[in-house]
Coordinates of C-alpha atoms and ligand atoms in Angstrom, one line a residue:
M1 CA 86.7 -47.0 -115.5
T2 CA 88.9 -50.3 -115.5
S3 CA 92.5 -50.3 -114.8
E4 CA 94.6 -52.1 -117.2
T5 CA 97.4 -53.8 -115.5
T6 CA 99.7 -55.6 -118.1
L7 CA 99.8 -54.4 -121.8
T8 CA 99.2 -56.7 -124.5
S9 CA 102.1 -55.4 -126.5
A10 CA 104.3 -55.7 -123.4
V11 CA 106.0 -52.3 -123.2
A12 CA 104.8 -51.2 -119.8
T13 CA 102.9 -52.3 -116.7
S14 CA 101.0 -50.6 -113.9
D15 CA 102.2 -53.6 -111.7
P16 CA 106.0 -53.7 -112.0
A17 CA 106.4 -55.8 -108.9
A18 CA 104.5 -58.7 -110.7
N19 CA 106.2 -57.9 -114.1
P20 CA 109.8 -57.1 -113.6
D21 CA 110.6 -57.8 -117.3
L22 CA 108.4 -54.9 -118.1
A23 CA 110.1 -52.6 -115.6
T24 CA 113.7 -52.8 -116.9
G25 CA 113.5 -49.0 -117.8
I26 CA 111.4 -47.1 -115.4
N27 CA 110.5 -48.8 -112.3
L28 CA 108.3 -47.1 -109.7
Q29 CA 106.8 -48.9 -106.8
G30 CA 104.5 -47.7 -104.2
L31 CA 105.6 -44.1 -104.8
T32 CA 103.8 -41.4 -102.7
K33 CA 104.6 -37.8 -102.2
T34 CA 103.1 -35.3 -99.7
F35 CA 104.4 -31.7 -99.7
S36 CA 104.4 -29.5 -96.7
L37 CA 103.0 -25.9 -97.3
G38 CA 103.4 -24.1 -94.0
R39 CA 101.0 -25.7 -91.7
K40 CA 99.2 -27.5 -94.5
S41 CA 100.1 -30.6 -96.4
V42 CA 99.4 -31.4 -100.1
Q43 CA 99.2 -35.0 -101.2
A44 CA 100.4 -35.0 -104.7
L45 CA 100.8 -38.6 -105.3
A46 CA 98.6 -41.3 -104.0
E47 CA 100.4 -44.5 -104.8
V48 CA 102.2 -44.7 -108.1
N49 CA 103.1 -48.1 -109.7
L50 CA 104.6 -48.0 -113.2
G51 CA 107.2 -50.0 -115.1
T52 CA 108.5 -49.5 -118.7
K53 CA 111.0 -51.4 -120.8
R54 CA 114.4 -49.9 -121.3
D55 CA 114.8 -47.5 -124.0
S56 CA 111.0 -47.2 -124.4
F57 CA 109.2 -43.8 -124.7
I58 CA 106.4 -43.2 -122.2
S59 CA 104.3 -40.0 -122.0
L60 CA 102.3 -39.1 -118.8
L61 CA 99.0 -37.4 -119.3
G62 CA 96.7 -36.1 -116.8
P63 CA 94.8 -33.1 -115.4
S64 CA 96.6 -30.1 -114.2
G65 CA 98.0 -30.7 -110.7
C66 CA 97.7 -34.4 -110.7
G67 CA 101.5 -34.9 -110.0
K68 CA 103.0 -35.5 -113.5
S69 CA 106.0 -33.1 -112.9
T70 CA 106.4 -34.5 -109.3
I71 CA 106.9 -38.0 -110.7
L72 CA 109.5 -36.6 -113.3
R73 CA 111.2 -34.7 -110.6
I74 CA 111.4 -37.7 -108.4
I75 CA 112.8 -39.8 -111.0
A76 CA 115.4 -37.1 -111.8
G77 CA 116.4 -37.2 -108.1
L78 CA 115.2 -33.5 -107.7
E79 CA 112.6 -34.6 -105.1
T80 CA 112.5 -37.4 -102.7
P81 CA 109.4 -39.5 -102.5
S82 CA 107.5 -39.8 -99.2
T83 CA 107.4 -43.5 -99.7
G84 CA 108.2 -45.9 -102.4
E85 CA 111.1 -46.9 -104.7
V86 CA 112.5 -45.7 -107.9
L87 CA 114.8 -47.6 -110.2
V88 CA 115.7 -46.4 -113.7
N89 CA 117.7 -48.8 -116.0
G90 CA 118.3 -51.0 -112.9
M91 CA 119.9 -47.9 -111.1
S92 CA 118.7 -45.7 -108.2
A93 CA 118.1 -42.0 -109.0
K94 CA 121.3 -41.2 -107.0
E95 CA 123.4 -43.8 -108.9
I96 CA 122.1 -42.5 -112.4
Q97 CA 122.8 -39.0 -111.4
R98 CA 126.3 -39.9 -110.2
A99 CA 126.8 -41.6 -113.6
H100 CA 125.8 -38.4 -115.3
E101 CA 123.4 -40.4 -117.4
I102 CA 120.2 -38.2 -117.1
G103 CA 119.2 -35.6 -119.7
I104 CA 116.5 -33.3 -118.7
A105 CA 114.6 -30.6 -120.8
F106 CA 111.9 -28.3 -119.6
Q107 CA 109.3 -26.1 -121.2
D108 CA 111.5 -23.1 -120.7
S109 CA 114.6 -23.8 -122.7
A110 CA 116.7 -22.4 -119.6
L111 CA 119.7 -21.6 -121.6
L112 CA 122.2 -19.3 -120.0
P113 CA 121.8 -16.0 -122.0
W114 CA 125.4 -14.9 -121.9
R115 CA 126.7 -18.2 -123.3
T116 CA 126.7 -19.1 -126.9
I117 CA 124.6 -22.0 -128.1
E118 CA 127.7 -24.2 -128.2
H119 CA 128.8 -23.3 -124.9
N120 CA 125.3 -23.9 -123.4
I121 CA 125.3 -27.3 -125.0
R122 CA 128.6 -28.1 -123.4
L123 CA 127.4 -27.0 -120.0
P124 CA 126.2 -30.3 -118.5
L125 CA 129.7 -31.9 -119.4
E126 CA 131.5 -29.0 -117.6
V127 CA 129.3 -29.4 -114.6
A128 CA 130.0 -33.2 -114.6
G129 CA 133.7 -32.4 -114.9
I130 CA 133.8 -34.3 -118.2
K131 CA 136.0 -33.0 -121.0
A132 CA 133.7 -32.0 -123.9
D133 CA 134.8 -33.7 -127.2
P134 CA 134.5 -31.0 -129.9
K135 CA 133.2 -33.6 -132.3
L136 CA 130.4 -34.8 -130.1
I137 CA 129.2 -31.1 -129.7
S138 CA 129.3 -30.4 -133.4
D139 CA 127.5 -33.6 -134.1
L140 CA 124.8 -32.7 -131.6
I141 CA 124.5 -29.3 -133.1
D142 CA 124.0 -30.9 -136.4
L143 CA 121.6 -33.5 -135.1
V144 CA 119.2 -30.8 -133.9
G145 CA 119.7 -28.7 -137.1
L146 CA 121.6 -25.8 -135.5
S147 CA 124.7 -25.8 -137.7
G148 CA 125.8 -22.2 -138.4
F149 CA 124.3 -21.0 -135.1
E150 CA 127.1 -22.4 -132.8
K151 CA 128.2 -18.8 -131.8
A152 CA 124.8 -17.3 -131.6
K153 CA 123.5 -16.2 -128.1
P154 CA 120.1 -17.6 -127.1
A155 CA 118.4 -14.1 -127.7
Q156 CA 119.3 -14.4 -131.4
L157 CA 117.3 -17.7 -131.9
S158 CA 113.7 -18.3 -132.3
G159 CA 111.7 -20.3 -129.6
G160 CA 111.8 -23.5 -131.5
M161 CA 115.5 -23.2 -132.1
R162 CA 116.2 -22.5 -128.4
Q163 CA 114.2 -25.7 -127.5
R164 CA 116.3 -27.6 -130.1
A165 CA 119.4 -26.2 -128.3
S166 CA 118.0 -27.4 -125.0
I167 CA 117.3 -30.9 -126.5
A168 CA 121.0 -31.0 -127.7
R169 CA 122.2 -29.9 -124.2
C170 CA 120.0 -32.7 -122.7
L171 CA 121.9 -35.2 -125.1
A172 CA 125.4 -33.9 -124.4
V173 CA 125.9 -36.3 -121.4
Q174 CA 124.8 -39.1 -123.8
P175 CA 121.9 -40.0 -121.5
T176 CA 120.6 -43.3 -121.0
L177 CA 117.5 -41.7 -119.2
M178 CA 115.8 -38.7 -120.9
L179 CA 113.1 -36.7 -118.9
L180 CA 111.1 -34.1 -120.9
D181 CA 108.7 -31.8 -119.0
E182 CA 106.3 -30.3 -121.6
P183 CA 109.6 -29.5 -123.8
F184 CA 107.4 -27.9 -126.6
G185 CA 104.5 -26.5 -124.4
A186 CA 105.4 -22.9 -125.1
L187 CA 105.8 -23.2 -129.0
D188 CA 103.2 -22.6 -131.5
D189 CA 101.4 -25.4 -133.1
M190 CA 103.3 -25.5 -136.4
T191 CA 106.8 -25.4 -134.7
R192 CA 105.5 -27.9 -132.1
Q193 CA 104.6 -30.5 -134.8
R194 CA 107.9 -30.0 -136.4
M195 CA 109.7 -30.4 -133.1
N196 CA 107.8 -33.6 -132.5
L197 CA 109.2 -35.0 -135.8
E198 CA 112.6 -34.1 -134.9
L199 CA 112.4 -35.4 -131.4
Q200 CA 111.3 -38.8 -132.9
R201 CA 114.2 -38.7 -135.2
I202 CA 116.7 -37.8 -132.4
W203 CA 115.3 -40.5 -130.1
T204 CA 115.5 -43.0 -132.9
E205 CA 119.2 -42.3 -133.6
R206 CA 120.1 -42.2 -129.7
P207 CA 117.5 -44.4 -127.9
A208 CA 117.3 -43.8 -124.2
T209 CA 114.6 -44.6 -121.5
T210 CA 112.3 -41.7 -122.0
L211 CA 109.5 -40.1 -119.9
M212 CA 107.7 -37.1 -121.2
V213 CA 105.2 -35.0 -119.4
T214 CA 102.6 -33.4 -121.6
H215 CA 99.3 -31.9 -122.0
G216 CA 99.1 -32.8 -125.8
I217 CA 97.1 -35.8 -126.3
S218 CA 98.2 -36.0 -130.1
E219 CA 101.7 -35.2 -129.1
A220 CA 101.7 -38.2 -126.7
V221 CA 100.2 -40.5 -129.3
F222 CA 102.6 -39.4 -132.0
L223 CA 105.8 -39.9 -129.9
S224 CA 105.2 -42.7 -127.4
D225 CA 105.4 -46.4 -127.2
V226 CA 102.9 -46.2 -124.3
V227 CA 100.9 -43.5 -122.6
A228 CA 100.0 -43.6 -118.8
V229 CA 97.0 -41.7 -117.9
M230 CA 96.8 -40.3 -114.4
S231 CA 93.8 -39.6 -112.2
P232 CA 93.3 -36.2 -110.4
R233 CA 95.4 -35.3 -107.4
P234 CA 96.4 -37.2 -105.3
G235 CA 97.7 -38.7 -108.6
K236 CA 98.0 -42.4 -109.4
I237 CA 98.2 -44.2 -112.8
D238 CA 94.7 -44.8 -114.1
Q239 CA 95.5 -46.6 -117.2
V240 CA 98.4 -47.5 -119.4
V241 CA 97.7 -47.4 -123.1
P242 CA 100.2 -49.0 -125.6
I243 CA 100.4 -47.1 -128.8
D244 CA 100.7 -49.7 -131.4
L245 CA 101.7 -47.5 -134.4
P246 CA 104.4 -48.1 -136.7
R247 CA 107.7 -46.3 -136.7
P248 CA 109.0 -43.8 -138.1
R249 CA 105.8 -42.1 -137.6
T250 CA 105.1 -39.4 -140.3
P251 CA 102.9 -36.3 -140.3
D252 CA 100.4 -38.3 -142.6
L253 CA 99.8 -40.7 -139.7
Q254 CA 98.0 -37.9 -137.8
R255 CA 95.2 -38.0 -140.3
A256 CA 94.9 -41.8 -140.1
P257 CA 91.8 -43.3 -138.5
E258 CA 94.1 -45.5 -136.1
F259 CA 95.8 -42.3 -134.8
H260 CA 92.5 -40.7 -134.1
A261 CA 91.2 -43.7 -132.3
Y262 CA 94.0 -43.6 -129.9
V263 CA 93.3 -39.8 -129.3
D264 CA 89.6 -40.6 -128.9
Q265 CA 90.5 -43.5 -126.5
L266 CA 92.8 -41.2 -124.3
S267 CA 90.3 -38.3 -124.2
E268 CA 87.6 -40.8 -123.1
I269 CA 89.9 -41.9 -120.3
L270 CA 90.6 -38.3 -119.3
F271 CA 87.2 -36.8 -119.7
G272 CA 84.6 -39.5 -120.2
S273 CA 82.5 -39.7 -123.3
H274 CA 81.5 -36.0 -123.2
G275 CA 84.9 -34.8 -124.5
G276 CA 86.5 -31.9 -123.0
V277 CA 89.5 -31.7 -125.3
D278 CA 90.2 -28.5 -127.3
P279 CA 90.8 -28.8 -131.1
H280 CA 94.5 -29.3 -130.6
G281 CA 93.9 -32.3 -128.2
E282 CA 95.2 -30.3 -125.2
V283 CA 94.1 -31.4 -121.7
S284 CA 92.4 -28.4 -120.5
D285 CA 93.2 -26.6 -117.2
G286 CA 89.5 -26.4 -116.5
E287 CA 89.7 -30.1 -115.6
V288 CA 91.8 -29.4 -112.5
D289 CA 90.9 -31.5 -109.7
A290 CA 89.0 -29.8 -106.9
A291 CA 90.5 -31.8 -104.2
E292 CA 91.1 -29.9 -101.1
E293 CA 94.4 -29.5 -99.4
Q294 CA 94.5 -31.4 -96.2
S295 CA 95.3 -29.8 -93.0
A296 CA 98.4 -31.1 -91.5
Ligands
ATP301 N1 107.5 -27.9 -104.1 C1 106.2 -28.0 -103.9 N2 105.7 -27.7 -102.7 C2 104.4 -27.8 -102.4 N3 103.5 -28.3 -103.3 C3 103.9 -28.7 -104.5 C4 105.2 -28.6 -104.9 N4 105.5 -29.1 -106.0 C5 104.3 -29.5 -106.4 N5 103.3 -29.3 -105.5 C6 101.9 -29.5 -105.5 O1 101.7 -30.9 -106.0 C7 100.7 -31.1 -106.9 C8 101.2 -31.7 -108.2 O2 102.0 -30.8 -108.8 P1 102.7 -31.1 -110.3 O3 103.4 -29.9 -110.7 O4 103.4 -32.3 -110.2 O5 101.4 -31.4 -111.1 P2 101.4 -31.6 -112.7 O6 100.4 -32.7 -112.9 O7 102.7 -31.6 -113.4 O8 100.6 -30.2 -113.1 P3 100.6 -29.2 -114.5 O9 99.9 -30.2 -115.5 O10 99.6 -28.2 -114.1 O11 101.9 -28.9 -114.8 C9 100.1 -29.8 -107.1 O12 99.0 -29.5 -106.2 C10 101.2 -28.8 -106.6 O13 100.6 -27.7 -106.1

């Protein structure tokens, strides 16, 4: 498999050192991560080099355990890399954290059950010690289509509505960096498709440098400017594939041949010509790398 270095449509690069103009958003250089597990160690990331342009949307695809979430957590400042450097929008992870410019959403909406939707969405501002502007909060509730549910508790909402609340919470700090870890992974197909449309709309209205971890190949093609495919653990960027499809992307686009061509191309990179994708374009867990943990 050949490794593409610089993209034709110039949105991202797997050699940010040589292409700094393609690394004004996410800029990862020489990133490695080894976890200690008792007397053993697990090398999660081999050497990750990746750059994206500011305000672009990149998805990370790869077999289970290849280190996608580890990259996201390092960018968020929740893990420290063993070696390497991370810059986002020209700032270190610490600086961007201090500036309260990161919005994160996970698969589990992680809303506080005793707080109303409105109060959950305000939470990051409270944590940051920023006074919540009531108009900002009501605009966000509107943006994610939850008007009328301000006073509801999370248990009174559907799974899709809870994820929408979690996206609104992620936007409360008006982030310049959005990190999404399988945000719709727990939702049924129909809801997930609707959420993808909404996420695209929200991201278009409020652009931010965005990285999404997903197992959904179609979802990655639908939402992204570029998709980075990782190799099995210890993970590194195998290929970066620019998604040159017009925006706004509509549900019809998912039936278009050019859309399917991207899905096929990414499946081929992930699994080779014999496929291995389920009918929904999910990367299957059966493809988990068999690499053994190394003894420390
Ligand atoms: N805190 C930790 N301590 C020890 N090992 C860890 C830790 N976090 C992750 N790992 C290991 O690092 C590797 C990469 O994990 P990571 O969660 O980043 O993979 P992933 O690609 O996001 O997986 P999935 O697609 O299954 O969610 C795995 O082998 C995992 O067991």
